[in-house]
PDB file with SEQRES, HELIX, SHEET and CRYST1 records, atoms N, CA, C and O in Angstrom:
SEQRES   1 A   48  MET ASN ALA VAL GLY ARG ASN ALA ASP LEU TRP THR LEU          
SEQRES   2 A   48  LEU HIS GLU GLY GLY HIS ALA PHE HIS VAL PHE ALA THR          
SEQRES   3 A   48  ARG ALA GLU PRO VAL TYR ALA TYR ARG HIS SER PRO MET          
SEQRES   4 A   48  GLU PHE ALA GLU VAL ALA SER MET GLY                          
HELIX    1 AA1 GLY A   18  PHE A   24  1                                   7    
CRYST1    1.000    1.000    1.000  90.00  90.00  90.00 P 1           1          
ATOM      1  N   MET A   1      14.743  20.433 -65.316  1.00  0.00           N  
ATOM      2  CA  MET A   1      14.424  19.010 -66.180  1.00  0.00           C  
ATOM      3  C   MET A   1      12.915  18.923 -67.147  1.00  0.00           C  
ATOM      4  O   MET A   1      11.854  19.436 -66.791  1.00  0.00           O  
ATOM      5  N   ASN A   2      13.040  18.472 -67.894  1.00  0.00           N  
ATOM      6  CA  ASN A   2      11.375  18.103 -68.977  1.00  0.00           C  
ATOM      7  C   ASN A   2      11.411  17.535 -69.154  1.00  0.00           C  
ATOM      8  O   ASN A   2      11.888  17.032 -70.171  1.00  0.00           O  
ATOM      9  N   ALA A   3      10.701  16.925 -67.898  1.00  0.00           N  
ATOM     10  CA  ALA A   3       9.736  15.759 -68.806  1.00  0.00           C  
ATOM     11  C   ALA A   3       9.139  14.818 -69.498  1.00  0.00           C  
ATOM     12  O   ALA A   3       8.453  14.163 -68.714  1.00  0.00           O  
ATOM     13  N   VAL A   4       8.985  14.118 -71.370  1.00  0.00           N  
ATOM     14  CA  VAL A   4       7.546  13.946 -72.102  1.00  0.00           C  
ATOM     15  C   VAL A   4       7.305  12.426 -71.348  1.00  0.00           C  
ATOM     16  O   VAL A   4       6.122  12.126 -71.503  1.00  0.00           O  
ATOM     17  N   GLY A   5       7.749  11.787 -70.886  1.00  0.00           N  
ATOM     18  CA  GLY A   5       7.271  10.338 -70.590  1.00  0.00           C  
ATOM     19  C   GLY A   5       8.467   9.085 -71.660  1.00  0.00           C  
ATOM     20  O   GLY A   5       7.954   8.222 -72.371  1.00  0.00           O  
ATOM     21  N   ARG A   6       9.809   9.227 -71.568  1.00  0.00           N  
ATOM     22  CA  ARG A   6      10.436   8.471 -72.359  1.00  0.00           C  
ATOM     23  C   ARG A   6      11.666   8.414 -71.412  1.00  0.00           C  
ATOM     24  O   ARG A   6      12.223   9.260 -70.713  1.00  0.00           O  
ATOM     25  N   ASN A   7      11.893   6.994 -71.673  1.00  0.00           N  
ATOM     26  CA  ASN A   7      13.303   6.406 -71.101  1.00  0.00           C  
ATOM     27  C   ASN A   7      14.757   7.169 -70.548  1.00  0.00           C  
ATOM     28  O   ASN A   7      15.645   6.855 -69.754  1.00  0.00           O  
ATOM     29  N   ALA A   8      14.285   9.121 -72.015  1.00  0.00           N  
ATOM     30  CA  ALA A   8      16.091   9.631 -71.115  1.00  0.00           C  
ATOM     31  C   ALA A   8      15.910  10.246 -70.447  1.00  0.00           C  
ATOM     32  O   ALA A   8      16.744  10.952 -69.879  1.00  0.00           O  
ATOM     33  N   ASP A   9      13.847  10.192 -70.107  1.00  0.00           N  
ATOM     34  CA  ASP A   9      13.815  11.400 -69.221  1.00  0.00           C  
ATOM     35  C   ASP A   9      14.526  10.964 -67.142  1.00  0.00           C  
ATOM     36  O   ASP A   9      14.920  11.810 -66.339  1.00  0.00           O  
ATOM     37  N   LEU A  10      14.435   9.520 -66.927  1.00  0.00           N  
ATOM     38  CA  LEU A  10      14.549   8.702 -66.596  1.00  0.00           C  
ATOM     39  C   LEU A  10      16.518   9.108 -66.229  1.00  0.00           C  
ATOM     40  O   LEU A  10      16.905   9.838 -65.317  1.00  0.00           O  
ATOM     41  N   TRP A  11      17.271   8.499 -67.077  1.00  0.00           N  
ATOM     42  CA  TRP A  11      18.536   8.776 -67.012  1.00  0.00           C  
ATOM     43  C   TRP A  11      18.942  10.461 -66.995  1.00  0.00           C  
ATOM     44  O   TRP A  11      19.982  11.010 -66.630  1.00  0.00           O  
ATOM     45  N   THR A  12      17.800  10.972 -67.489  1.00  0.00           N  
ATOM     46  CA  THR A  12      18.629  12.447 -66.991  1.00  0.00           C  
ATOM     47  C   THR A  12      18.092  13.085 -65.451  1.00  0.00           C  
ATOM     48  O   THR A  12      18.285  14.202 -64.972  1.00  0.00           O  
ATOM     49  N   LEU A  13      17.525  12.185 -65.029  1.00  0.00           N  
ATOM     50  CA  LEU A  13      17.000  12.658 -63.869  1.00  0.00           C  
ATOM     51  C   LEU A  13      17.996  11.983 -62.987  1.00  0.00           C  
ATOM     52  O   LEU A  13      18.750  12.767 -62.411  1.00  0.00           O  
ATOM     53  N   LEU A  14      18.152  10.895 -62.780  1.00  0.00           N  
ATOM     54  CA  LEU A  14      19.513  10.007 -62.739  1.00  0.00           C  
ATOM     55  C   LEU A  14      20.938  10.450 -62.343  1.00  0.00           C  
ATOM     56  O   LEU A  14      21.756   9.838 -61.656  1.00  0.00           O  
ATOM     57  N   HIS A  15      21.077  12.047 -63.131  1.00  0.00           N  
ATOM     58  CA  HIS A  15      22.148  12.373 -63.430  1.00  0.00           C  
ATOM     59  C   HIS A  15      21.932  12.863 -63.328  1.00  0.00           C  
ATOM     60  O   HIS A  15      22.737  13.625 -63.864  1.00  0.00           O  
ATOM     61  N   GLU A  16      20.751  13.773 -62.661  1.00  0.00           N  
ATOM     62  CA  GLU A  16      21.276  15.307 -61.055  1.00  0.00           C  
ATOM     63  C   GLU A  16      20.454  15.405 -60.260  1.00  0.00           C  
ATOM     64  O   GLU A  16      19.856  16.188 -59.521  1.00  0.00           O  
ATOM     65  N   GLY A  17      20.604  13.838 -60.752  1.00  0.00           N  
ATOM     66  CA  GLY A  17      19.981  13.207 -58.692  1.00  0.00           C  
ATOM     67  C   GLY A  17      21.920  13.543 -58.045  1.00  0.00           C  
ATOM     68  O   GLY A  17      22.266  14.097 -57.002  1.00  0.00           O  
ATOM     69  N   GLY A  18      22.824  12.933 -59.188  1.00  0.00           N  
ATOM     70  CA  GLY A  18      24.040  13.325 -59.006  1.00  0.00           C  
ATOM     71  C   GLY A  18      24.491  13.815 -58.708  1.00  0.00           C  
ATOM     72  O   GLY A  18      25.383  13.578 -57.894  1.00  0.00           O  
ATOM     73  N   HIS A  19      24.062  15.274 -59.353  1.00  0.00           N  
ATOM     74  CA  HIS A  19      24.609  16.470 -58.949  1.00  0.00           C  
ATOM     75  C   HIS A  19      24.478  16.854 -57.792  1.00  0.00           C  
ATOM     76  O   HIS A  19      25.392  17.423 -57.196  1.00  0.00           O  
ATOM     77  N   ALA A  20      23.275  16.602 -57.250  1.00  0.00           N  
ATOM     78  CA  ALA A  20      22.161  17.074 -55.778  1.00  0.00           C  
ATOM     79  C   ALA A  20      23.568  15.914 -54.968  1.00  0.00           C  
ATOM     80  O   ALA A  20      24.608  16.322 -54.451  1.00  0.00           O  
ATOM     81  N   PHE A  21      23.295  15.032 -55.053  1.00  0.00           N  
ATOM     82  CA  PHE A  21      24.199  13.852 -54.497  1.00  0.00           C  
ATOM     83  C   PHE A  21      25.559  14.165 -53.636  1.00  0.00           C  
ATOM     84  O   PHE A  21      25.800  13.958 -52.446  1.00  0.00           O  
ATOM     85  N   HIS A  22      26.498  14.842 -54.858  1.00  0.00           N  
ATOM     86  CA  HIS A  22      27.094  15.872 -55.160  1.00  0.00           C  
ATOM     87  C   HIS A  22      27.404  16.929 -54.205  1.00  0.00           C  
ATOM     88  O   HIS A  22      28.606  17.095 -53.997  1.00  0.00           O  
ATOM     89  N   VAL A  23      26.783  17.501 -53.728  1.00  0.00           N  
ATOM     90  CA  VAL A  23      26.576  18.579 -53.623  1.00  0.00           C  
ATOM     91  C   VAL A  23      25.883  18.572 -51.643  1.00  0.00           C  
ATOM     92  O   VAL A  23      25.793  19.435 -50.770  1.00  0.00           O  
ATOM     93  N   PHE A  24      25.501  16.886 -51.752  1.00  0.00           N  
ATOM     94  CA  PHE A  24      24.976  16.739 -49.930  1.00  0.00           C  
ATOM     95  C   PHE A  24      26.127  16.572 -50.250  1.00  0.00           C  
ATOM     96  O   PHE A  24      26.833  17.579 -50.303  1.00  0.00           O  
ATOM     97  N   ALA A  25      26.931  14.792 -50.686  1.00  0.00           N  
ATOM     98  CA  ALA A  25      28.487  14.888 -49.697  1.00  0.00           C  
ATOM     99  C   ALA A  25      28.986  16.044 -49.825  1.00  0.00           C  
ATOM    100  O   ALA A  25      30.010  16.220 -49.164  1.00  0.00           O  
ATOM    101  N   THR A  26      28.852  16.368 -50.057  1.00  0.00           N  
ATOM    102  CA  THR A  26      31.163  17.964 -49.753  1.00  0.00           C  
ATOM    103  C   THR A  26      30.076  18.659 -49.760  1.00  0.00           C  
ATOM    104  O   THR A  26      29.816  19.040 -50.901  1.00  0.00           O  
ATOM    105  N   ARG A  27      28.862  19.197 -48.499  1.00  0.00           N  
ATOM    106  CA  ARG A  27      28.698  20.140 -48.376  1.00  0.00           C  
ATOM    107  C   ARG A  27      29.621  21.404 -46.502  1.00  0.00           C  
ATOM    108  O   ARG A  27      29.688  22.588 -46.170  1.00  0.00           O  
ATOM    109  N   ALA A  28      30.057  20.063 -45.963  1.00  0.00           N  
ATOM    110  CA  ALA A  28      30.827  19.873 -45.188  1.00  0.00           C  
ATOM    111  C   ALA A  28      31.793  20.490 -45.584  1.00  0.00           C  
ATOM    112  O   ALA A  28      32.184  21.396 -44.850  1.00  0.00           O  
ATOM    113  N   GLU A  29      32.597  20.217 -46.985  1.00  0.00           N  
ATOM    114  CA  GLU A  29      34.422  19.741 -47.668  1.00  0.00           C  
ATOM    115  C   GLU A  29      34.522  21.563 -46.794  1.00  0.00           C  
ATOM    116  O   GLU A  29      33.587  22.360 -46.727  1.00  0.00           O  
ATOM    117  N   PRO A  30      35.891  21.756 -46.265  1.00  0.00           N  
ATOM    118  CA  PRO A  30      36.710  23.063 -45.900  1.00  0.00           C  
ATOM    119  C   PRO A  30      36.673  23.933 -45.942  1.00  0.00           C  
ATOM    120  O   PRO A  30      37.603  24.612 -45.506  1.00  0.00           O  
ATOM    121  N   VAL A  31      36.817  22.988 -48.411  1.00  0.00           N  
ATOM    122  CA  VAL A  31      38.316  24.175 -49.270  1.00  0.00           C  
ATOM    123  C   VAL A  31      36.684  24.076 -49.437  1.00  0.00           C  
ATOM    124  O   VAL A  31      36.251  23.010 -48.999  1.00  0.00           O  
ATOM    125  N   TYR A  32      36.013  24.668 -49.800  1.00  0.00           N  
ATOM    126  CA  TYR A  32      35.440  25.756 -51.184  1.00  0.00           C  
ATOM    127  C   TYR A  32      35.266  25.460 -52.276  1.00  0.00           C  
ATOM    128  O   TYR A  32      34.159  25.407 -52.812  1.00  0.00           O  
ATOM    129  N   ALA A  33      36.264  25.230 -52.769  1.00  0.00           N  
ATOM    130  CA  ALA A  33      36.114  24.736 -54.131  1.00  0.00           C  
ATOM    131  C   ALA A  33      35.732  23.927 -54.594  1.00  0.00           C  
ATOM    132  O   ALA A  33      35.144  23.739 -55.659  1.00  0.00           O  
ATOM    133  N   TYR A  34      36.357  22.738 -52.998  1.00  0.00           N  
ATOM    134  CA  TYR A  34      36.095  21.387 -53.083  1.00  0.00           C  
ATOM    135  C   TYR A  34      34.216  21.594 -53.415  1.00  0.00           C  
ATOM    136  O   TYR A  34      33.738  21.597 -54.550  1.00  0.00           O  
ATOM    137  N   ARG A  35      33.774  21.678 -52.711  1.00  0.00           N  
ATOM    138  CA  ARG A  35      32.456  21.660 -52.675  1.00  0.00           C  
ATOM    139  C   ARG A  35      31.426  22.404 -53.619  1.00  0.00           C  
ATOM    140  O   ARG A  35      30.198  22.480 -53.573  1.00  0.00           O  
ATOM    141  N   HIS A  36      32.818  23.175 -54.914  1.00  0.00           N  
ATOM    142  CA  HIS A  36      31.527  23.955 -56.397  1.00  0.00           C  
ATOM    143  C   HIS A  36      32.490  24.171 -57.335  1.00  0.00           C  
ATOM    144  O   HIS A  36      32.993  25.220 -57.736  1.00  0.00           O  
ATOM    145  N   SER A  37      32.751  22.577 -57.748  1.00  0.00           N  
ATOM    146  CA  SER A  37      33.229  21.931 -58.235  1.00  0.00           C  
ATOM    147  C   SER A  37      33.083  22.961 -60.347  1.00  0.00           C  
ATOM    148  O   SER A  37      32.038  23.203 -60.952  1.00  0.00           O  
ATOM    149  N   PRO A  38      34.482  23.254 -60.794  1.00  0.00           N  
ATOM    150  CA  PRO A  38      33.478  24.374 -61.876  1.00  0.00           C  
ATOM    151  C   PRO A  38      33.035  23.339 -62.759  1.00  0.00           C  
ATOM    152  O   PRO A  38      33.641  22.274 -62.638  1.00  0.00           O  
ATOM    153  N   MET A  39      31.922  23.402 -63.810  1.00  0.00           N  
ATOM    154  CA  MET A  39      31.392  22.983 -65.328  1.00  0.00           C  
ATOM    155  C   MET A  39      31.706  21.587 -65.747  1.00  0.00           C  
ATOM    156  O   MET A  39      31.025  20.564 -65.679  1.00  0.00           O  
ATOM    157  N   GLU A  40      32.824  21.788 -66.166  1.00  0.00           N  
ATOM    158  CA  GLU A  40      33.958  21.225 -66.567  1.00  0.00           C  
ATOM    159  C   GLU A  40      34.337  20.108 -65.438  1.00  0.00           C  
ATOM    160  O   GLU A  40      35.321  19.740 -66.079  1.00  0.00           O  
ATOM    161  N   PHE A  41      34.347  19.866 -65.108  1.00  0.00           N  
ATOM    162  CA  PHE A  41      34.967  18.895 -63.702  1.00  0.00           C  
ATOM    163  C   PHE A  41      33.321  17.782 -63.334  1.00  0.00           C  
ATOM    164  O   PHE A  41      33.327  16.553 -63.400  1.00  0.00           O  
ATOM    165  N   ALA A  42      32.034  18.671 -62.955  1.00  0.00           N  
ATOM    166  CA  ALA A  42      30.872  18.196 -62.906  1.00  0.00           C  
ATOM    167  C   ALA A  42      30.505  17.975 -63.686  1.00  0.00           C  
ATOM    168  O   ALA A  42      29.288  18.154 -63.626  1.00  0.00           O  
ATOM    169  N   GLU A  43      30.999  17.407 -65.148  1.00  0.00           N  
ATOM    170  CA  GLU A  43      29.832  16.866 -66.512  1.00  0.00           C  
ATOM    171  C   GLU A  43      31.583  15.365 -66.735  1.00  0.00           C  
ATOM    172  O   GLU A  43      31.298  14.451 -67.508  1.00  0.00           O  
ATOM    173  N   VAL A  44      32.705  15.301 -66.251  1.00  0.00           N  
ATOM    174  CA  VAL A  44      32.710  14.745 -66.751  1.00  0.00           C  
ATOM    175  C   VAL A  44      32.821  13.169 -66.753  1.00  0.00           C  
ATOM    176  O   VAL A  44      33.318  12.378 -67.555  1.00  0.00           O  
ATOM    177  N   ALA A  45      32.084  12.998 -65.392  1.00  0.00           N  
ATOM    178  CA  ALA A  45      32.113  11.669 -65.591  1.00  0.00           C  
ATOM    179  C   ALA A  45      30.748  11.761 -66.931  1.00  0.00           C  
ATOM    180  O   ALA A  45      30.940  11.088 -67.944  1.00  0.00           O  
ATOM    181  N   SER A  46      29.799  12.377 -66.856  1.00  0.00           N  
ATOM    182  CA  SER A  46      28.682  11.819 -67.962  1.00  0.00           C  
ATOM    183  C   SER A  46      29.616  11.837 -68.982  1.00  0.00           C  
ATOM    184  O   SER A  46      29.145  11.074 -69.825  1.00  0.00           O  
ATOM    185  N   MET A  47      30.901  12.364 -69.484  1.00  0.00           N  
ATOM    186  CA  MET A  47      30.730  12.270 -71.140  1.00  0.00           C  
ATOM    187  C   MET A  47      31.744  11.206 -71.807  1.00  0.00           C  
ATOM    188  O   MET A  47      32.196  11.203 -72.952  1.00  0.00           O  
ATOM    189  N   GLY A  48      31.981  10.236 -70.664  1.00  0.00           N  
ATOM    190  CA  GLY A  48      32.445   8.873 -71.346  1.00  0.00           C  
ATOM    191  C   GLY A  48      31.412   7.275 -71.234  1.00  0.00           C  
ATOM    192  O   GLY A  48      31.810   6.244 -71.776  1.00  0.00           O  
TER     193      GLY A  48                                                      
END                                                                             
């Protein structure tokens, strides 16, 4: 992630933090596919 001092940088940081939270929250999930979702699914929430 690059930052240039704009408000959009904060939104990008929060977005990437969501990915980090997902990894943290699903790390003990027994089904591998639930821990590592495809990129198409991982970005669904940010497309709306």
